[in-house]
Coordinates of C-alpha atoms in Angstrom, one line a residue:
Chain K
M120 CA -0.4 17.7 16.2
R121 CA 0.4 14.0 15.8
F122 CA 3.2 12.8 13.6
V123 CA 0.8 11.1 11.1
S124 CA -1.0 14.5 10.5
F125 CA 2.3 15.6 8.9
P126 CA 2.1 13.3 5.8
L127 CA -1.7 13.5 5.7
R128 CA -1.6 17.2 5.4
N129 CA 0.6 16.8 2.4
V130 CA -2.0 14.5 0.8
V131 CA -4.7 17.0 1.5
R132 CA -2.6 19.9 0.4
R133 CA -3.0 18.8 -3.2
P134 CA -6.5 17.4 -3.3
A135 CA -6.8 17.1 -7.1
R136 CA -3.4 15.4 -7.4
S137 CA -4.1 13.1 -4.5
L138 CA -7.5 12.1 -5.9
L139 CA -6.1 11.4 -9.3
T140 CA -3.3 9.3 -7.8
G141 CA -5.9 7.6 -5.7
L142 CA -8.1 6.8 -8.7
G143 CA -5.0 5.5 -10.6
A144 CA -4.3 3.1 -7.8
A145 CA -8.1 2.4 -7.4
A146 CA -8.4 1.2 -11.0
A147 CA -5.6 -1.2 -10.4
I148 CA -6.8 -2.5 -7.1
G149 CA -10.4 -2.7 -8.3
A150 CA -9.2 -5.0 -11.2
F151 CA -7.4 -7.1 -8.6
V152 CA -10.5 -7.4 -6.4
V153 CA -12.7 -8.5 -9.4
L154 CA -10.2 -11.0 -10.8
V155 CA -9.5 -12.6 -7.4
G156 CA -13.2 -12.6 -6.5
L157 CA -14.1 -14.4 -9.6
T158 CA -11.4 -17.0 -9.5
R159 CA -12.3 -17.7 -5.8
G160 CA -16.0 -18.0 -6.8
F161 CA -15.2 -20.3 -9.7
E162 CA -13.0 -22.6 -7.5
R163 CA -15.5 -22.7 -4.7
S164 CA -18.3 -23.7 -7.0
W165 CA -16.2 -26.5 -8.4
L166 CA -15.3 -27.8 -5.0
D167 CA -19.0 -27.6 -3.8
Q168 CA -20.0 -29.7 -6.8
V169 CA -17.4 -32.3 -6.1
E170 CA -18.4 -32.4 -2.4
A171 CA -22.1 -32.5 -3.3
Y172 CA -21.7 -35.5 -5.6
G173 CA -19.1 -37.4 -3.6
V174 CA -17.0 -37.9 -6.6
D175 CA -13.9 -40.1 -6.0
L176 CA -12.5 -40.3 -9.5
L177 CA -13.9 -38.7 -12.6
A178 CA -13.0 -40.4 -15.8
S179 CA -13.4 -38.3 -18.9
Q180 CA -12.1 -38.2 -22.5
G181 CA -8.4 -37.7 -22.6
G182 CA -7.4 -34.4 -24.3
S183 CA -10.7 -32.6 -23.6
L184 CA -10.2 -29.1 -22.1
D185 CA -12.9 -29.5 -19.5
V186 CA -15.2 -32.3 -18.4
L187 CA -18.3 -31.0 -20.2
S188 CA -16.5 -31.1 -23.6
S189 CA -15.7 -34.8 -23.1
T190 CA -17.6 -37.7 -24.8
V191 CA -16.9 -41.4 -24.2
P192 CA -18.6 -44.7 -25.2
E193 CA -21.1 -45.8 -22.7
H194 CA -19.9 -49.5 -22.8
L195 CA -16.6 -48.5 -21.1
G196 CA -18.6 -48.3 -17.9
E197 CA -18.9 -52.1 -17.7
E198 CA -15.1 -52.5 -18.3
L199 CA -14.3 -49.9 -15.5
R200 CA -16.6 -51.8 -13.2
R201 CA -14.6 -55.0 -13.7
V202 CA -11.3 -53.4 -12.6
P203 CA -10.3 -54.8 -9.2
G204 CA -10.7 -52.2 -6.4
V205 CA -13.5 -50.4 -8.1
T206 CA -16.8 -50.7 -6.3
A207 CA -19.1 -48.4 -8.2
V208 CA -19.2 -46.7 -11.6
G209 CA -21.8 -44.1 -12.6
A210 CA -22.3 -42.9 -16.1
D211 CA -23.0 -39.1 -16.5
M212 CA -24.3 -37.1 -19.4
G213 CA -23.6 -33.4 -18.8
H214 CA -24.8 -30.6 -21.0
L215 CA -25.2 -26.9 -20.6
V216 CA -28.6 -25.8 -21.7
I217 CA -30.5 -22.4 -22.0
L218 CA -34.0 -22.6 -20.6
E219 CA -35.1 -19.1 -21.1
P220 CA -33.0 -16.2 -22.4
G221 CA -30.4 -15.4 -19.8
K222 CA -31.2 -18.5 -17.8
A223 CA -28.7 -21.4 -18.1
A224 CA -28.6 -24.7 -16.3
V225 CA -26.7 -27.9 -16.3
L226 CA -28.6 -30.9 -17.7
A227 CA -27.4 -34.1 -15.9
G228 CA -28.4 -37.5 -17.2
L229 CA -27.5 -40.2 -14.8
D230 CA -27.8 -44.0 -15.3
A231 CA -29.9 -46.1 -12.9
H232 CA -27.1 -47.2 -10.6
N233 CA -25.3 -43.9 -10.5
P234 CA -24.3 -43.2 -6.8
V235 CA -25.1 -39.5 -7.3
W236 CA -28.9 -40.3 -7.1
K237 CA -28.3 -41.2 -3.4
R238 CA -26.8 -37.8 -2.8
L239 CA -29.8 -35.9 -4.1
K240 CA -32.2 -34.8 -1.3
L241 CA -35.7 -34.1 -2.3
A242 CA -37.8 -31.2 -1.0
A243 CA -40.9 -32.5 -2.9
G244 CA -41.9 -35.3 -5.2
V245 CA -39.8 -38.2 -6.4
L246 CA -36.7 -38.8 -8.4
P247 CA -37.0 -39.9 -12.0
G248 CA -37.2 -43.7 -12.2
P249 CA -38.8 -46.6 -14.1
A250 CA -42.2 -45.2 -13.2
Q251 CA -41.5 -41.7 -14.6
P252 CA -38.8 -42.4 -17.3
D253 CA -39.3 -39.0 -18.8
G254 CA -39.6 -37.1 -15.6
V255 CA -37.1 -34.6 -14.3
A256 CA -36.0 -33.4 -10.9
L257 CA -35.1 -29.7 -10.7
G258 CA -32.4 -28.1 -8.5
S259 CA -33.8 -25.6 -6.2
G260 CA -32.2 -22.7 -8.1
V261 CA -33.8 -23.7 -11.4
A262 CA -37.2 -24.2 -9.8
E263 CA -37.0 -20.9 -8.2
A264 CA -35.7 -19.0 -11.2
L265 CA -38.4 -20.4 -13.6
G266 CA -41.1 -20.5 -10.9
K267 CA -41.7 -24.3 -11.5
K268 CA -43.5 -26.6 -9.1
L269 CA -44.4 -30.3 -9.1
G270 CA -46.7 -31.2 -12.0
D271 CA -45.5 -28.4 -14.2
T272 CA -43.7 -29.1 -17.4
I273 CA -40.4 -27.7 -18.4
R274 CA -39.1 -27.2 -22.0
I275 CA -35.5 -28.4 -22.5
V276 CA -33.9 -28.3 -25.9
G277 CA -37.3 -28.0 -27.6
K278 CA -39.0 -30.9 -25.8
D279 CA -41.4 -30.7 -22.7
F280 CA -40.7 -32.8 -19.6
P281 CA -42.9 -33.3 -16.5
V282 CA -41.4 -32.0 -13.3
V283 CA -41.6 -35.0 -10.8
G284 CA -39.2 -33.8 -8.1
I285 CA -37.8 -30.6 -6.6
L286 CA -34.5 -30.8 -4.7
Q287 CA -33.6 -29.2 -1.5
P288 CA -31.3 -26.2 -1.7
A289 CA -27.7 -27.4 -2.1
A290 CA -24.4 -26.4 -3.6
R291 CA -24.6 -23.9 -6.4
V292 CA -24.0 -26.1 -9.3
Q293 CA -26.4 -28.8 -8.0
G294 CA -29.0 -26.2 -7.4
N295 CA -28.6 -25.0 -10.9
S296 CA -29.0 -28.6 -12.4
I297 CA -31.8 -30.6 -14.0
F298 CA -31.6 -34.4 -13.4
M299 CA -33.1 -37.0 -15.7
L300 CA -32.4 -40.6 -16.5
L301 CA -29.4 -41.2 -18.8
P302 CA -31.4 -42.8 -21.7
T303 CA -33.8 -39.9 -21.7
A304 CA -30.8 -37.4 -21.9
Q305 CA -29.1 -39.4 -24.6
K306 CA -32.2 -39.5 -26.7
L307 CA -32.9 -35.8 -26.2
L308 CA -29.3 -34.8 -27.2
G309 CA -29.0 -37.4 -30.0
R310 CA -26.1 -39.0 -28.3
E311 CA -27.2 -42.7 -27.8
G312 CA -24.5 -44.9 -26.6
R313 CA -22.3 -42.0 -25.5
V314 CA -21.7 -40.4 -22.1
T315 CA -19.8 -37.4 -20.9
A316 CA -17.8 -39.0 -18.1
F317 CA -17.9 -41.8 -15.5
S318 CA -17.8 -41.2 -11.8
V319 CA -15.7 -44.1 -10.4
R320 CA -15.6 -45.0 -6.7
R321 CA -12.8 -47.0 -5.3
D322 CA -13.3 -49.3 -2.4
P323 CA -13.2 -46.9 0.6
R324 CA -11.6 -49.6 2.9
L325 CA -8.4 -49.5 0.7
S326 CA -5.2 -47.9 2.1
P327 CA -4.0 -44.7 0.3
E328 CA -1.2 -46.9 -1.4
E329 CA -3.8 -49.4 -2.6
R330 CA -6.0 -46.6 -3.8
A331 CA -3.1 -45.1 -5.7
E332 CA -2.5 -48.6 -7.2
V333 CA -6.1 -48.8 -8.4
L334 CA -5.7 -45.4 -10.1
A335 CA -2.5 -46.6 -11.7
R336 CA -4.2 -49.7 -12.9
L337 CA -7.1 -47.7 -14.4
T338 CA -4.7 -45.3 -16.1
R339 CA -2.9 -48.2 -17.7
A340 CA -6.0 -50.1 -18.8
F341 CA -7.7 -46.9 -20.2
P342 CA -5.1 -44.9 -22.0
N343 CA -7.8 -42.8 -23.7
L344 CA -9.4 -41.6 -20.5
T345 CA -8.2 -39.0 -18.0
F346 CA -8.9 -39.6 -14.3
H347 CA -9.4 -36.6 -12.2
Q348 CA -9.0 -37.2 -8.4
G349 CA -11.9 -36.0 -6.4
E350 CA -9.9 -34.9 -3.4
D351 CA -8.0 -32.3 -5.4
P352 CA -10.1 -31.7 -8.6
A353 CA -9.2 -28.0 -8.7
A354 CA -5.5 -28.7 -9.0
S355 CA -6.1 -31.2 -11.8
N356 CA -8.4 -29.0 -13.8
E357 CA -6.3 -27.5 -16.6
M358 CA -8.9 -24.9 -17.3
L359 CA -8.9 -23.6 -13.8
W360 CA -5.1 -23.7 -13.7
A361 CA -5.0 -21.6 -16.9
F362 CA -7.5 -19.2 -15.5
R363 CA -5.5 -18.8 -12.3
A364 CA -2.4 -18.1 -14.3
I365 CA -4.1 -15.4 -16.3
V366 CA -5.5 -13.9 -13.1
A367 CA -2.2 -13.9 -11.4
S368 CA -0.4 -12.2 -14.2
T369 CA -3.1 -9.6 -14.8
S370 CA -3.2 -8.8 -11.0
L371 CA 0.5 -8.4 -11.0
V372 CA 0.4 -5.9 -13.9
A373 CA -2.4 -4.1 -12.1
I374 CA -0.4 -3.9 -8.9
L375 CA 2.8 -2.7 -10.7
V376 CA 0.7 0.1 -12.4
A377 CA -0.5 1.1 -8.9
I378 CA 3.1 1.2 -7.6
V379 CA 4.2 3.4 -10.5
V380 CA 1.3 5.8 -10.1
I381 CA 2.1 6.3 -6.4
L382 CA 5.8 6.5 -7.1
N383 CA 5.3 9.2 -9.7
T384 CA 3.2 11.4 -7.4
L385 CA 5.5 11.0 -4.4
L386 CA 8.6 11.7 -6.5
M387 CA 6.9 14.9 -7.7
S388 CA 6.0 15.8 -4.1
V389 CA 9.5 15.1 -2.8
V390 CA 11.2 17.2 -5.6
E391 CA 8.7 20.0 -5.0
R392 CA 9.5 20.0 -1.3
T393 CA 13.2 19.8 -1.6
R394 CA 13.7 22.9 0.4
E395 CA 11.2 21.7 3.0
I396 CA 13.1 18.5 3.5
G397 CA 16.4 20.6 3.9
V398 CA 14.6 22.7 6.6
L399 CA 13.5 19.5 8.4
R400 CA 17.0 18.2 8.4
A401 CA 18.3 21.5 9.7
L402 CA 15.7 21.3 12.5
G403 CA 17.2 18.0 13.6
W404 CA 15.0 15.5 11.8
G405 CA 17.1 12.4 11.3
P406 CA 16.9 10.3 8.1
A407 CA 14.6 7.7 9.7
R408 CA 12.0 10.3 10.5
V409 CA 12.1 11.9 7.0
L410 CA 11.8 8.3 5.6
A411 CA 8.9 7.5 7.8
A412 CA 7.0 10.7 6.8
I413 CA 7.4 9.9 3.1
V414 CA 6.5 6.3 3.4
L415 CA 3.4 7.3 5.5
E416 CA 2.4 9.7 2.7
G417 CA 2.7 6.8 0.3
L418 CA 0.6 4.5 2.5
A419 CA -2.1 7.3 2.8
L420 CA -2.2 7.6 -1.0
A421 CA -2.4 3.8 -1.4
S422 CA -5.1 3.6 1.3
V423 CA -7.3 6.2 -0.5
G424 CA -6.7 4.2 -3.7
S425 CA -7.5 0.9 -2.1
L426 CA -10.6 2.0 -0.4
L427 CA -12.0 3.5 -3.7
G428 CA -10.7 0.4 -5.6
A429 CA -12.1 -2.2 -3.2
L430 CA -15.5 -0.4 -3.2
G431 CA -15.6 -0.2 -7.0
G432 CA -14.3 -3.8 -7.3
F433 CA -16.8 -5.3 -4.9
A434 CA -19.6 -3.3 -6.6
A435 CA -18.4 -4.5 -10.0
L436 CA -18.1 -8.1 -8.8
G437 CA -21.7 -7.9 -7.3
A438 CA -23.0 -6.5 -10.6
L439 CA -21.2 -9.1 -12.7
T440 CA -22.4 -12.1 -10.7
S441 CA -26.0 -10.8 -10.5
A442 CA -26.1 -11.4 -14.3
P443 CA -28.1 -14.6 -14.4
V444 CA -25.8 -16.6 -16.6
V445 CA -22.8 -15.8 -14.4
R446 CA -24.7 -16.2 -11.2
S447 CA -25.7 -19.7 -12.2
F448 CA -22.1 -20.9 -11.9
V449 CA -20.1 -18.5 -9.9
A450 CA -20.8 -17.1 -6.4
P451 CA -18.8 -13.9 -5.7
V452 CA -16.5 -14.5 -2.8
L453 CA -16.4 -11.3 -0.6
D454 CA -14.9 -12.5 2.7
A455 CA -12.4 -11.4 5.3
R456 CA -9.6 -13.0 3.3
A457 CA -10.5 -10.9 0.2
V458 CA -10.5 -7.8 2.4
G459 CA -7.2 -8.8 4.0
E460 CA -5.7 -9.3 0.6
V461 CA -6.7 -5.8 -0.5
V462 CA -5.1 -4.3 2.7
A463 CA -1.9 -6.3 2.1
V464 CA -1.8 -5.1 -1.5
A465 CA -2.3 -1.5 -0.4
V466 CA 0.6 -1.8 2.1
V467 CA 2.8 -3.3 -0.6
V468 CA 1.9 -0.7 -3.1
G469 CA 2.3 2.2 -0.6
V470 CA 5.6 1.0 0.7
L471 CA 7.2 0.1 -2.7
G472 CA 5.8 3.2 -4.3
S473 CA 7.5 5.5 -1.7
L474 CA 10.9 3.8 -1.3
Y475 CA 12.5 5.4 -4.3
P476 CA 11.2 9.0 -3.6
A477 CA 12.3 8.5 0.0
W478 CA 15.7 7.4 -1.1
R479 CA 15.9 10.5 -3.3
A480 CA 14.9 12.7 -0.3
L481 CA 17.6 11.1 1.9
R482 CA 20.3 11.5 -0.6
M483 CA 19.7 15.3 -0.7
D484 CA 22.5 17.4 0.8
P485 CA 20.7 19.5 3.4
V486 CA 22.7 22.6 2.5
E487 CA 21.9 22.2 -1.2
A488 CA 18.2 21.6 -0.3
L489 CA 18.1 24.8 1.8
R490 CA 19.4 26.8 -1.2
Y491 CA 16.8 25.2 -3.6
E492 CA 14.3 27.7 -4.8
Chain Y
M287 CA 31.0 25.9 23.3
L288 CA 31.7 25.9 19.6
S289 CA 35.1 25.4 18.1
L290 CA 36.6 25.3 14.6
R291 CA 40.2 24.0 14.2
D292 CA 41.9 24.9 10.9
V293 CA 38.6 24.2 9.0
S294 CA 38.5 24.3 5.2
R295 CA 35.6 23.7 3.0
W296 CA 36.1 23.2 -0.8
Y297 CA 33.3 23.1 -3.3
A298 CA 33.2 21.9 -7.0
K299 CA 35.9 19.3 -6.7
G300 CA 38.5 21.4 -5.1
Q301 CA 38.0 24.5 -7.4
V302 CA 36.3 26.8 -5.0
A303 CA 37.3 27.4 -1.3
A304 CA 34.3 28.6 0.7
L305 CA 36.4 28.5 3.9
A306 CA 40.2 28.2 4.2
G307 CA 41.9 27.3 7.3
V308 CA 39.5 29.0 9.8
S309 CA 40.0 28.5 13.5
L310 CA 37.8 30.1 16.2
D311 CA 36.1 29.5 19.5
V312 CA 32.7 30.8 20.6
A313 CA 32.2 30.8 24.4
P314 CA 29.0 29.8 26.1
G315 CA 26.4 32.7 26.2
E316 CA 28.4 34.7 23.8
C317 CA 26.6 36.9 21.1
V318 CA 28.6 36.8 17.9
A319 CA 27.9 38.5 14.6
V320 CA 29.5 37.1 11.5
V321 CA 29.8 39.7 8.7
G322 CA 31.2 39.9 5.2
P323 CA 30.2 40.3 1.6
S324 CA 28.0 37.7 -0.3
G325 CA 29.9 34.6 -1.1
S326 CA 32.5 35.2 1.6
G327 CA 31.8 31.9 3.4
K328 CA 29.5 33.2 6.2
S329 CA 26.7 30.7 5.7
T330 CA 29.1 27.8 5.2
L331 CA 30.7 28.7 8.6
L332 CA 27.2 28.5 10.2
H333 CA 26.4 25.2 8.5
L334 CA 29.7 23.7 9.7
L335 CA 29.0 24.8 13.3
C336 CA 25.8 22.7 13.4
G337 CA 27.0 19.8 11.2
L338 CA 24.6 20.5 8.3
D339 CA 27.8 20.7 6.2
R340 CA 31.0 18.8 6.9
P341 CA 34.5 20.3 6.5
T342 CA 36.8 19.1 3.7
S343 CA 39.6 19.3 6.3
G344 CA 40.0 20.4 9.9
R345 CA 37.8 19.6 13.0
V346 CA 34.6 20.9 14.5
F347 CA 33.8 20.6 18.2
F348 CA 30.5 21.1 19.9
D349 CA 30.7 21.5 23.7
G350 CA 34.2 19.9 23.7
L351 CA 33.0 16.8 21.8
E352 CA 33.6 16.0 18.1
P353 CA 30.4 14.6 16.6
R354 CA 31.2 12.4 13.6
S355 CA 28.0 10.8 12.2
V356 CA 25.0 12.3 10.4
G357 CA 23.0 10.9 13.2
D358 CA 25.1 12.5 16.0
W359 CA 24.8 15.9 14.4
A360 CA 21.0 15.4 13.8
R361 CA 20.5 14.6 17.5
L362 CA 22.5 17.7 18.5
R363 CA 20.5 19.9 16.1
A364 CA 17.4 18.4 17.6
T365 CA 18.2 19.0 21.2
R366 CA 20.9 21.7 21.6
V367 CA 20.7 24.0 18.5
G368 CA 18.1 26.3 17.3
F369 CA 18.2 27.6 13.7
V370 CA 16.7 30.7 12.1
F371 CA 16.9 31.0 8.3
Q372 CA 16.8 34.1 6.2
A373 CA 13.4 33.1 4.9
P374 CA 11.0 31.8 7.6
N375 CA 10.8 28.5 5.8
L376 CA 7.6 27.6 7.6
L377 CA 5.7 24.5 6.4
A378 CA 2.7 25.8 4.4
T379 CA 0.3 23.0 5.4
L380 CA 0.8 23.5 9.1
T381 CA -0.5 26.2 11.5
A382 CA 1.8 28.6 13.4
A383 CA 1.6 26.4 16.5
E384 CA 2.1 23.1 14.5
N385 CA 5.2 24.7 12.9
V386 CA 6.7 25.4 16.3
E387 CA 6.1 21.7 17.2
V388 CA 8.1 20.3 14.2
P389 CA 11.6 20.2 15.9
M390 CA 10.0 18.7 19.0
F391 CA 9.2 15.5 17.1
A392 CA 12.9 15.0 16.7
A393 CA 13.6 15.5 20.4
G394 CA 11.0 12.9 21.3
I395 CA 8.7 15.2 23.2
R396 CA 5.2 14.0 23.9
R397 CA 2.2 15.4 22.2
R398 CA 0.6 17.3 25.1
E399 CA 3.9 18.8 26.1
R400 CA 4.6 19.8 22.4
E401 CA 1.3 21.6 22.3
R402 CA 1.8 23.3 25.6
R403 CA 5.3 24.5 24.7
A404 CA 4.2 25.7 21.3
R405 CA 1.5 27.9 22.9
E406 CA 4.0 29.2 25.4
L407 CA 6.7 30.0 22.8
L408 CA 4.2 31.8 20.5
G409 CA 3.2 33.9 23.5
R410 CA 6.9 34.8 24.0
V411 CA 7.2 36.1 20.5
G412 CA 3.8 37.9 20.8
L413 CA 1.8 35.7 18.5
A414 CA -0.4 33.7 20.9
H415 CA -3.4 35.0 19.0
R416 CA -2.1 33.7 15.7
A417 CA -1.5 30.2 16.8
R418 CA -4.1 28.6 14.5
H419 CA -3.2 30.6 11.4
R420 CA -1.3 29.2 8.5
P421 CA 1.8 30.9 7.2
S422 CA -0.1 32.3 4.2
E423 CA -2.3 34.2 6.7
L424 CA 0.7 35.8 8.4
S425 CA 2.8 38.9 7.5
G426 CA 6.6 38.5 6.8
G427 CA 7.5 39.7 10.2
E428 CA 5.0 37.4 11.9
Q429 CA 6.3 34.5 9.9
Q430 CA 9.8 35.2 11.0
R431 CA 8.7 35.4 14.6
V432 CA 7.0 32.0 14.3
A433 CA 10.4 30.8 12.9
I434 CA 12.1 32.2 16.0
A435 CA 9.7 30.4 18.3
R436 CA 10.3 27.2 16.3
A437 CA 14.1 27.7 16.8
L438 CA 13.5 27.8 20.6
A439 CA 11.3 24.7 20.6
N440 CA 13.7 22.4 22.3
A441 CA 15.2 25.1 24.6
P442 CA 18.5 25.1 22.8
S443 CA 21.8 26.3 24.3
V444 CA 23.0 27.6 20.9
L445 CA 21.0 29.7 18.5
L446 CA 22.3 30.0 14.9
A447 CA 20.7 32.6 12.6
D448 CA 21.5 33.1 8.9
E449 CA 20.5 36.7 7.9
P450 CA 17.4 36.6 10.1
T451 CA 16.3 40.0 9.0
G452 CA 17.5 39.9 5.4
N453 CA 14.0 39.6 4.0
L454 CA 12.3 42.2 6.2
D455 CA 11.8 45.9 5.9
S456 CA 13.8 48.1 8.3
V457 CA 11.1 48.6 10.9
T458 CA 10.1 45.0 11.0
A459 CA 13.8 44.0 11.0
A460 CA 14.5 46.1 14.0
A461 CA 11.5 44.5 15.9
V462 CA 12.6 41.0 15.0
L463 CA 16.2 41.8 16.0
D464 CA 15.0 43.2 19.4
L465 CA 13.0 40.0 19.9
L466 CA 15.9 37.8 19.0
L467 CA 18.4 39.6 21.3
G468 CA 15.9 39.9 24.1
L469 CA 15.2 36.1 24.0
R470 CA 18.9 35.4 24.0
A471 CA 19.4 37.6 27.0
Q472 CA 16.5 35.9 28.9
D473 CA 17.7 32.4 28.2
G474 CA 21.4 32.9 28.2
M475 CA 21.9 31.2 24.9
T476 CA 25.0 31.4 22.7
L477 CA 23.9 33.3 19.6
V478 CA 25.8 33.2 16.3
V479 CA 24.2 35.5 13.7
V480 CA 25.3 35.8 10.1
T481 CA 24.3 39.3 8.8
H482 CA 24.7 42.1 6.4
D483 CA 23.0 44.4 8.8
A484 CA 25.3 46.9 10.4
G485 CA 22.7 47.4 13.2
I486 CA 23.0 43.8 14.3
A487 CA 26.8 44.0 14.2
Q488 CA 26.8 47.0 16.5
R489 CA 24.7 45.2 19.1
A490 CA 26.8 42.1 19.1
E491 CA 29.5 41.4 21.8
R492 CA 31.9 40.2 19.1
V493 CA 32.1 40.7 15.4
I494 CA 33.9 38.3 13.1
Q495 CA 34.5 39.6 9.6
I496 CA 35.1 37.1 6.8
L497 CA 36.5 37.7 3.4
D498 CA 37.2 35.1 0.7
G499 CA 36.8 32.3 3.2
R500 CA 39.2 33.7 5.8
V501 CA 38.7 35.5 9.1
V502 CA 40.1 39.0 8.6
R503 CA 38.9 40.6 11.7
D504 CA 37.7 39.3 15.1
S505 CA 36.8 41.9 17.6
R506 CA 34.3 43.0 20.2
G507 CA 31.5 45.2 18.9
G508 CA 29.1 47.4 20.8
P509 CA 27.4 46.4 24.0
P510 CA 24.9 43.5 23.8

């Protein structure tokens, strides 16, 4: 017999209780997996988008919760372009649209000299331009989801548009976007003279200090605009920050619940085996060995819970993100890091859940324990 | 081998004396029966001899040394002392052989050696064929024999037994007693047995009678 069989037998001795404890911990750890997976996916999509568009600074309406809720006058673009150190300014109109029930996409209207056009790689056709002012280019995800090809028409907000270009597969948000010329989008949405945000590029030859100075200049000159830095957009996004805070606190509560569930079961187990612990002490088991046996039992219970919870959590995450509306914007993140985090949580839950019961066991007087009936 | 010097043990905040001023020596290889009515302090004496309990006053020596810490005593119990309780106190989740292995973990014996020794010891108590059975599948007498094998796990020099036949019928009790005395004779261990059983007392080399926490008689009994 190995030493580890000893605590494992205790877990197996009470299968119903161990399973219920495992399920309690599993619910908590499953919730943790889903929450962390979704946050990760959300962050990654955001970063992919920034990378795909090569955004340096994003100027949106001050006080808007997120960029898509922002609206600013189009003429500010000219003023932004005149600020020393700014080399390019693109006007963007962004809007979330439903194409078919359950199929959502980002409609992106870009002005003619928007640098984002250069980032788009065509798989087929051409980009909308003066020759096709009403044409649209579809992200690969949209084309695939709706089965659209060149020459088809696509109905957006009640109006049909010819598909003139299909993009190569790219980052999730780009793949799920429809690109058209800014005036076409403004007309379609009834927002002439307005844009959602400006992507501003500073001169790449500037030093970091000079770039910071350009940003300071912009912030002073346009007090009604908020400038998001492209290098760290996730950190400057208030919505993402709030989401993270909610996830962190919910995960913490879930983990605390798991710890209490394990603690409760182990405490019962230790009290039930008072006499057994007295016998072990009489047979020469030192405090460290008794402690190790109880902590191992806690780890075994936590492992059962984590395994069930991780499987359930990953399954739930998969199901959740296979819903078309969610999948359009969030890719589930199931990587080695996520698995590592679950293992770490299981160890923390197992150890913290067993410390108090182990302390109770060690505090027992062996003679009293031997008399215990 | 074992010595108590003016040892007292008080319980309940000085209200009850389990032992009062006891001094005695047990020589190596000696077979001692400790007798007396319930509550006279017999078990307390046994617990003090192996450091499971600590005296309120007085000194306890094991092989000429005076262990002081919980860890020192735990090491001694693991390597030098075997303990047989009134109830077998086997662990229900383990087989007979695995129960015999339990004290060997504390002595740091490797797995293969543990398994080999457990088989050998179960053979010595006549239970080789029951090695894979759990306690619930064994009779009371068989369980107590497993407990005796467990007490011998680390080849102790001292065997302490607290009413080892107290839970058994007279026939089984006689068989278990024969086994215990026979093993002691083979291995030359020191045996201290707490008992109500006149039969055990007759077969011990020395009988110590305790009343109200004091030694009232200390004499040689019948032949071992």
